[in-house]
Amino acid sequence: MESALTARDRVGIQDFVLLDETTEAAVISNLKKRFNKDLIYTYIGTLLVSVNPYKELDIYSQKQMDVYMGVNFFELPPHIYALADNAYHTMLTEFNNHFVLISGESGAGKTEASKKILQYYAVSCPSTTLLNTVRDKMLMSNPVLEAFGNAKTLKNDNSSRFGKYMDIQFDSQGDAVGGHILNYLLEKSRVAHQNHGERNFHIFYQLVEGGSDNLLQQLGLERDCQRYNYLTQGQCATVSSINDRNDWKSVKNALQVIDFDETNTGHLFEVVASVLHLGNVQFDADGKGHALLNDNTDLDWVSNLLGVDANKLLEDLTFRKIEAKREQVLSPFTIDHAIYVRDALAKAIYGQTFTWLVNRINETIENKDSSRKTVIGLLDIYGFEVFYVNSFEQFCINYCNEKLQQLFIQLTLKAEQEEYEAEGIEWEPVLFFNNKIICDLVEEKHRGIISVLDEECLRPGDATDLTFLERLEEKMGNHPHFVTHKLADKMIRKTMERGDFRLLHYAGEVTYCVVGFLDKNNDLLYRNIKDLMCRSKNAIVSECFSSMDLDNKKRPETVVTQFKSSLLKLTEMLMAKEAWYIRCLKSNESKQQGQFDEALIRHQVKYLGLMEHLRVRRAGFAYRRKYEDFLKRYKPLCPATWPHWRGQPADGVELLAQHLGYLPDEYKMGRTKIFIRHPRTLYATEDAYEKCKHDLATRLQAKYKGYKAKGEFRKQKEAATKIESCWRGAQARKEKEKRAWAVKVIKKFINGYINRGQAKNTDNSEYLAFVRQSYLNRLKNNLPKTVLDKTTWLTPPSVLTEASEMLRKLHYRLMVRKYVRGITPQKKVQLQMKFVTSSIFKGKKENYPHSITQPFVNSRISDQEINMGVLSMIRKEQIKYSVPVIKYDRNGFKPRPRQFILTQTAAYVVEEAKIKQRVLYMSLKGISVSNLSDGIIVFHITREDPKQKGDLIIQCDHLFECLTQLSIIANKQSAIKVVQGSIKVEIQPGKETAVDFSTGQEPMVYKAKNGHLMVVATRTRTR
Ligand SMILES: Nc1ncnc2c1ncn2[C@@H]1O[C@H](COP(=O)(O)OP(=O)(O)O)[C@@H](O)[C@H]1O
Ligand SMILES: [Mg+2]
């Protein structure tokens, strides 16, 4: 596709406005160049020119739709989707109504164009399930209406034989939410008559070809178009380009989509079949030339299908009922008259049914909610057509095209140029052909062709088509656009019949044959037939004819007048909307692809006014807007005009234009409007606006968010301050209470302190309690850790003196108890021994304190160290204790090392294997030690024992241990004496000496000059 797009770019010029020269030749050459490359679309500004390619082009896919969606008009190659999209987006942004005027002659591609646009909206608008059904219905209304309203003509195999204007309604979101169809003048005459090479409406052939056997049987039809007079006059019931059988299926399917139930569909096909049967009703003449019916079969089918009385129908088809003097007279018809009435009935039934169909479709696609909607209207009306023989229908159709051309001129060429003038924009007027003169010729009141025709129809007397022609000649004999056989010069006369009149339409000359003008304009149906139809059992027919009959008293308006007023209404309605144009061109007359008939194209380019349009476009301005509106939309794009412009709107717009960088020839300032020459300038502005809108929205959003956040913050802050002050208040109150309480407590405390000496009373009870508690608490943490610690006890306050003392005792007792409990049996023995030592020596011998910490042992000489002989001698006495000692001889005090062993009964002094002395405990009368820190022990032994030699002097390093053991073993506690100064020693009976003690620097033991043993002890420092 990408490459296809680039190809488009290269072939010719996409917008005629950009052509170098604005000649017809250049325009046609450009069209041709593009047509040859299948580029059928070209712009003149925003007008789309489309050339019918007569072949399927691959440019209408979903993909293509996506490409064009939301893209600026001139950014992509010309396409009908670009126009559709642009109309849609303009509608959304400006919230106004639009319409697309699709014009061109019959077969130029108008109907196809309108379908393409509808499809584009169906696919590209936002969708919901609900909307999809509305959309489907709108889309599916097309095949149904085409089946009933289109026919093959010489110009177009699918020619619209009715005018169609369809509104697509959009809500503010751009969703297609509903639609409405207006139909204009169906070419009913086709029901009964078709020119050579043409067909009746498609539906007849579709039914006969496609209807099921069953259905055909029910309707009394045969599967053979040739059987029906109404289908064979054109002699082309089958056409290669049309597949009636397939189309039948599509129509059946479409009928379902647009909610036609079986009853409705049944009635609809009964009407179609009844028309076919009517066409086959043939009359013969009786003797007087009056019409009579020989074969009733088809008539019976008609009466059967329409549910009317067969005899009554026959009567109405062959007699006219005339009311005279309260009597009814039946006047018989001639065959021709009967055929006329028959055809009139067929046309009326079909025509009414077509209108009913449109109404039914409108009911299903109508949007009933009342919210405001905008619309895009699609006008697809029969195109200008010229046949070999042109009748009333062509007159109406071409008149309609004349009116639409007039509308186009009004809206583009004329209005545009008038606007430039009114706005004071410098302007070189572009001359164009204004077809108003032709419109006036046709429709002017009292003077126009329509008036003349109506007059002839209504006037009493023998008015005929020819008298109508004469009247025309009288009235507009010298009108430049009107000519008749009689009025024409020789040359022209040759080309005309006597019953013709010729009009010089904007699109070319058309010669009309007046035959049938009056009848067709009168569209008469006799009352009795109408009444019969009102009683039809076919709901569609009875409904249609009853409503038609509502104002039966008044003479109904003629067909052309009705048509004229409906066109007037249409133009008024279109004038209120913004217009978009598609000009469809026929590439050739033979519906052939690839054929570009230059002459034909030139002709269309001319009469469609494309050249004039191009010139106006080139010289003019693509866009204009009232200053106020322009400013209102684009003011955010310039700081000087945003957010408010207080000055004149024009000045604001000027500032804006300068700020946007518009070049001087790109825009003009009119009296009330700004004119912008090129669409690209506007698109650039619009793009900037879109961006700015986005930025603004973001900014506003940010501002709003900020504002909200600020508000929130302020609220929070206020709340915080409030909470804070409340909290502070609460705190302060608490503080105050606390202080008041503290003052009370302190006062009480002081009071208590002052009165602490008194007995417990209200003033001091708490204080005392506090003192007590605090003392006890302190005491708890400062209790003496050992029994020996007598100093740590806290001094109690006076109230607790007694309790403290008790506690102290308790505590010590507890400690003792704990201590005692913790003592092992060995330790107990030790302590018992130490106790003994203490009771002997405490406070008496100087080095006693040192001994306290020295544990006592039972033996200081192992058994191995004691001589075996000695051991065996004393073993039986049990060795309790042994210690090495120094023994001082009694004679001379010589020191001798000895073992001192205590047994159960005696103490031994042992030297190697020799027991030097054995002292029985009984013989031991005393033991003396000094009060100093020496280790001298003197054993006083009784004289009674002859074996004893005298007192024993030893020096023992373990004096306290040794003596404690001895005192325990021999129970000699009380025998031990601590002596000061000297100890008397009996060496032999009767011979005494002494051991003298003193203190000195060095411990010494020596024999003094006085013969005494001198012991010098060092002073033991006491703690
Ligand atoms: N865009 C197109 N692409 C292909 N064929 C087209 C296109 N427009 C028209 N045609 C052909 O031309 C025929 C006539 O077109 P139609 O729209 O019915 O003409 P109009 O409504 O103007 O009388 C169509 O049946 C179709 O075959
Ligand atoms: Mg058409």
Short mmCIF file of N, CA and C in Angstrom, two decimals, residues 666-759:
data_model
loop_
_atom_site.label_atom_id
_atom_site.label_comp_id
_atom_site.label_asym_id
_atom_site.label_seq_id
_atom_site.Cartn_x
_atom_site.Cartn_y
_atom_site.Cartn_z
N GLU A 666 -0.87 34.98 2.91
CA GLU A 666 -1.55 33.75 3.32
C GLU A 666 -2.90 34.02 3.97
N TYR A 667 -3.09 35.25 4.36
CA TYR A 667 -4.38 35.55 4.99
C TYR A 667 -4.77 37.00 4.73
N LYS A 668 -6.07 37.24 4.87
CA LYS A 668 -6.58 38.60 4.71
C LYS A 668 -7.55 38.88 5.84
N MET A 669 -7.53 40.15 6.23
CA MET A 669 -8.44 40.51 7.29
C MET A 669 -9.67 41.19 6.67
N GLY A 670 -10.81 40.58 6.78
CA GLY A 670 -12.04 41.18 6.24
C GLY A 670 -12.68 42.09 7.27
N ARG A 671 -13.93 42.44 7.01
CA ARG A 671 -14.60 43.33 7.97
C ARG A 671 -14.93 42.60 9.25
N THR A 672 -15.41 41.39 9.09
CA THR A 672 -15.78 40.65 10.31
C THR A 672 -15.05 39.32 10.41
N LYS A 673 -14.33 38.94 9.34
CA LYS A 673 -13.72 37.61 9.33
C LYS A 673 -12.27 37.65 8.92
N ILE A 674 -11.57 36.62 9.33
CA ILE A 674 -10.23 36.41 8.79
C ILE A 674 -10.37 35.38 7.67
N PHE A 675 -9.65 35.61 6.59
CA PHE A 675 -9.65 34.68 5.46
C PHE A 675 -8.28 34.05 5.36
N ILE A 676 -8.25 32.73 5.31
CA ILE A 676 -6.97 32.04 5.20
C ILE A 676 -6.92 31.35 3.85
N ARG A 677 -5.84 31.63 3.14
CA ARG A 677 -5.81 31.18 1.76
C ARG A 677 -5.68 29.66 1.64
N HIS A 678 -4.66 29.11 2.27
CA HIS A 678 -4.40 27.69 2.05
C HIS A 678 -4.85 26.84 3.23
N PRO A 679 -5.36 25.70 2.92
CA PRO A 679 -5.75 24.81 4.01
C PRO A 679 -4.56 24.46 4.88
N ARG A 680 -3.37 24.34 4.26
CA ARG A 680 -2.22 23.91 5.08
C ARG A 680 -1.95 24.87 6.23
N THR A 681 -2.21 26.17 5.98
CA THR A 681 -2.01 27.15 7.05
C THR A 681 -2.94 26.83 8.21
N LEU A 682 -4.18 26.55 7.83
CA LEU A 682 -5.16 26.25 8.87
C LEU A 682 -4.81 24.95 9.59
N TYR A 683 -4.37 23.97 8.81
CA TYR A 683 -4.05 22.68 9.44
C TYR A 683 -2.89 22.84 10.41
N ALA A 684 -1.91 23.65 9.99
CA ALA A 684 -0.77 23.88 10.89
C ALA A 684 -1.27 24.52 12.17
N THR A 685 -2.18 25.49 12.02
CA THR A 685 -2.74 26.17 13.20
C THR A 685 -3.52 25.18 14.06
N GLU A 686 -4.31 24.37 13.36
CA GLU A 686 -5.13 23.40 14.08
C GLU A 686 -4.24 22.40 14.83
N ASP A 687 -3.16 21.98 14.19
CA ASP A 687 -2.21 21.07 14.85
C ASP A 687 -1.63 21.72 16.10
N ALA A 688 -1.24 23.00 15.91
CA ALA A 688 -0.66 23.73 17.05
C ALA A 688 -1.70 23.81 18.17
N TYR A 689 -2.96 24.03 17.75
CA TYR A 689 -4.02 24.14 18.74
C TYR A 689 -4.21 22.84 19.51
N GLU A 690 -4.19 21.75 18.73
CA GLU A 690 -4.35 20.44 19.36
C GLU A 690 -3.27 20.21 20.41
N LYS A 691 -2.05 20.56 20.00
CA LYS A 691 -0.92 20.34 20.90
C LYS A 691 -1.07 21.22 22.13
N CYS A 692 -1.43 22.46 21.83
CA CYS A 692 -1.55 23.43 22.92
C CYS A 692 -2.67 23.02 23.87
N LYS A 693 -3.76 22.51 23.27
CA LYS A 693 -4.88 22.06 24.09
C LYS A 693 -4.41 20.97 25.05
N HIS A 694 -3.59 20.12 24.46
CA HIS A 694 -3.04 19.03 25.25
C HIS A 694 -2.19 19.59 26.39
N ASP A 695 -1.29 20.52 26.00
CA ASP A 695 -0.41 21.13 27.02
C ASP A 695 -1.24 21.83 28.08
N LEU A 696 -2.23 22.57 27.56
CA LEU A 696 -3.07 23.32 28.50
C LEU A 696 -3.77 22.38 29.47
N ALA A 697 -4.27 21.32 28.87
CA ALA A 697 -4.98 20.34 29.72
C ALA A 697 -4.03 19.81 30.78
N THR A 698 -2.80 19.50 30.33
CA THR A 698 -1.81 18.98 31.28
C THR A 698 -1.54 20.02 32.36
N ARG A 699 -1.42 21.30 31.86
CA ARG A 699 -1.11 22.36 32.82
C ARG A 699 -2.24 22.54 33.81
N LEU A 700 -3.44 22.58 33.22
CA LEU A 700 -4.61 22.74 34.09
C LEU A 700 -4.68 21.61 35.11
N GLN A 701 -4.39 20.43 34.55
CA GLN A 701 -4.44 19.25 35.41
C GLN A 701 -3.43 19.39 36.55
N ALA A 702 -2.21 19.81 36.15
CA ALA A 702 -1.14 19.96 37.13
C ALA A 702 -1.53 21.01 38.15
N LYS A 703 -2.06 22.16 37.61
CA LYS A 703 -2.47 23.26 38.49
C LYS A 703 -3.53 22.75 39.47
N TYR A 704 -4.48 22.06 38.89
CA TYR A 704 -5.58 21.58 39.71
C TYR A 704 -5.07 20.60 40.76
N LYS A 705 -4.16 19.71 40.29
CA LYS A 705 -3.59 18.73 41.22
C LYS A 705 -2.86 19.46 42.33
N GLY A 706 -2.06 20.49 41.88
CA GLY A 706 -1.30 21.29 42.84
C GLY A 706 -2.23 21.96 43.82
N TYR A 707 -3.28 22.55 43.24
CA TYR A 707 -4.25 23.25 44.06
C TYR A 707 -4.88 22.31 45.08
N LYS A 708 -5.22 21.13 44.55
CA LYS A 708 -5.84 20.14 45.43
C LYS A 708 -4.88 19.69 46.52
N ALA A 709 -3.62 19.45 46.05
CA ALA A 709 -2.60 18.99 46.99
C ALA A 709 -2.35 20.05 48.05
N LYS A 710 -2.33 21.33 47.56
CA LYS A 710 -2.09 22.42 48.50
C LYS A 710 -3.20 22.46 49.54
N GLY A 711 -4.40 22.36 49.02
CA GLY A 711 -5.56 22.37 49.90
C GLY A 711 -5.46 21.26 50.92
N GLU A 712 -5.08 20.12 50.39
CA GLU A 712 -4.95 18.93 51.23
C GLU A 712 -3.88 19.18 52.29
N PHE A 713 -2.75 19.77 51.81
CA PHE A 713 -1.63 20.03 52.69
C PHE A 713 -2.05 21.01 53.79
N ARG A 714 -2.78 22.09 53.31
CA ARG A 714 -3.20 23.09 54.28
C ARG A 714 -4.11 22.46 55.33
N LYS A 715 -4.98 21.63 54.83
CA LYS A 715 -5.91 20.97 55.73
C LYS A 715 -5.16 20.11 56.75
N GLN A 716 -4.18 19.39 56.18
CA GLN A 716 -3.39 18.51 57.06
C GLN A 716 -2.62 19.33 58.08
N LYS A 717 -2.08 20.48 57.54
CA LYS A 717 -1.28 21.30 58.44
C LYS A 717 -2.15 21.86 59.56
N GLU A 718 -3.33 22.36 59.12
CA GLU A 718 -4.25 22.88 60.12
C GLU A 718 -4.59 21.81 61.15
N ALA A 719 -4.84 20.62 60.61
CA ALA A 719 -5.17 19.51 61.51
C ALA A 719 -4.02 19.23 62.45
N ALA A 720 -2.78 19.26 61.88
CA ALA A 720 -1.60 18.98 62.68
C ALA A 720 -1.46 20.02 63.79
N THR A 721 -1.65 21.32 63.38
CA THR A 721 -1.53 22.39 64.37
C THR A 721 -2.57 22.20 65.47
N LYS A 722 -3.76 21.86 65.04
CA LYS A 722 -4.84 21.66 66.00
C LYS A 722 -4.49 20.53 66.97
N ILE A 723 -4.06 19.44 66.37
CA ILE A 723 -3.70 18.28 67.20
C ILE A 723 -2.57 18.67 68.15
N GLU A 724 -1.61 19.44 67.56
CA GLU A 724 -0.44 19.84 68.35
C GLU A 724 -0.88 20.68 69.56
N SER A 725 -1.76 21.68 69.24
CA SER A 725 -2.14 22.56 70.35
C SER A 725 -2.96 21.80 71.38
N CYS A 726 -3.82 20.90 70.87
CA CYS A 726 -4.58 20.08 71.82
C CYS A 726 -3.63 19.25 72.67
N TRP A 727 -2.66 18.69 72.00
CA TRP A 727 -1.69 17.84 72.68
C TRP A 727 -0.91 18.64 73.71
N ARG A 728 -0.49 19.87 73.24
CA ARG A 728 0.26 20.72 74.17
C ARG A 728 -0.58 21.07 75.37
N GLY A 729 -1.85 21.41 75.08
CA GLY A 729 -2.78 21.76 76.16
C GLY A 729 -2.86 20.60 77.15
N ALA A 730 -3.07 19.42 76.56
CA ALA A 730 -3.20 18.24 77.41
C ALA A 730 -1.93 18.03 78.22
N GLN A 731 -0.78 18.23 77.53
CA GLN A 731 0.50 18.07 78.20
C GLN A 731 0.64 19.07 79.34
N ALA A 732 0.25 20.34 78.98
CA ALA A 732 0.40 21.42 79.98
C ALA A 732 -0.48 21.12 81.20
N ARG A 733 -1.70 20.67 80.88
CA ARG A 733 -2.59 20.34 82.00
C ARG A 733 -2.01 19.23 82.85
N LYS A 734 -1.44 18.27 82.18
CA LYS A 734 -0.83 17.15 82.87
C LYS A 734 0.34 17.64 83.73
N GLU A 735 1.13 18.53 83.10
CA GLU A 735 2.32 19.09 83.75
C GLU A 735 1.89 19.85 85.01
N LYS A 736 0.80 20.62 84.77
CA LYS A 736 0.31 21.43 85.89
C LYS A 736 -0.12 20.52 87.04
N GLU A 737 -0.87 19.51 86.68
CA GLU A 737 -1.34 18.57 87.69
C GLU A 737 -0.15 17.94 88.40
N LYS A 738 0.83 17.62 87.55
CA LYS A 738 2.01 16.97 88.09
C LYS A 738 2.71 17.87 89.09
N ARG A 739 2.81 19.19 88.65
CA ARG A 739 3.50 20.14 89.55
C ARG A 739 2.74 20.32 90.83
N ALA A 740 1.40 20.46 90.67
CA ALA A 740 0.58 20.64 91.87
C ALA A 740 0.78 19.45 92.80
N TRP A 741 0.81 18.33 92.16
CA TRP A 741 1.01 17.09 92.93
C TRP A 741 2.38 17.10 93.58
N ALA A 742 3.38 17.57 92.75
CA ALA A 742 4.75 17.59 93.27
C ALA A 742 4.87 18.54 94.45
N VAL A 743 4.23 19.72 94.29
CA VAL A 743 4.29 20.69 95.39
C VAL A 743 3.70 20.06 96.65
N LYS A 744 2.58 19.39 96.44
CA LYS A 744 1.92 18.75 97.59
C LYS A 744 2.85 17.71 98.21
N VAL A 745 3.43 16.94 97.32
CA VAL A 745 4.29 15.87 97.81
C VAL A 745 5.51 16.45 98.52
N ILE A 746 6.10 17.51 97.87
CA ILE A 746 7.30 18.10 98.49
C ILE A 746 6.95 18.72 99.85
N LYS A 747 5.78 19.42 99.84
CA LYS A 747 5.35 20.05 101.10
C LYS A 747 5.20 18.99 102.18
N LYS A 748 4.56 17.94 101.77
CA LYS A 748 4.31 16.84 102.69
C LYS A 748 5.64 16.28 103.16
N PHE A 749 6.56 16.22 102.16
CA PHE A 749 7.87 15.67 102.45
C PHE A 749 8.59 16.55 103.50
N ILE A 750 8.54 17.86 103.22
CA ILE A 750 9.21 18.78 104.15
C ILE A 750 8.57 18.71 105.52
N ASN A 751 7.25 18.75 105.48
CA ASN A 751 6.50 18.64 106.72
C ASN A 751 6.87 17.37 107.48
N GLY A 752 6.90 16.33 106.69
CA GLY A 752 7.27 15.04 107.28
C GLY A 752 8.66 15.10 107.86
N TYR A 753 9.56 15.77 107.09
CA TYR A 753 10.93 15.87 107.56
C TYR A 753 11.00 16.63 108.88
N ILE A 754 10.25 17.76 108.90
CA ILE A 754 10.26 18.57 110.12
C ILE A 754 9.76 17.75 111.31
N ASN A 755 8.76 16.98 111.02
CA ASN A 755 8.12 16.22 112.10
C ASN A 755 8.60 14.79 112.21
N ARG A 756 9.73 14.55 111.62
CA ARG A 756 10.17 13.15 111.56
C ARG A 756 10.43 12.54 112.93
N GLY A 757 10.77 13.42 113.88
CA GLY A 757 11.10 12.92 115.22
C GLY A 757 9.88 12.50 116.00
N GLN A 758 8.74 13.02 115.61
CA GLN A 758 7.52 12.71 116.37
C GLN A 758 7.03 11.30 116.06
N ALA A 759 6.14 10.90 116.95
CA ALA A 759 5.52 9.59 116.67
C ALA A 759 4.72 9.70 115.38
#
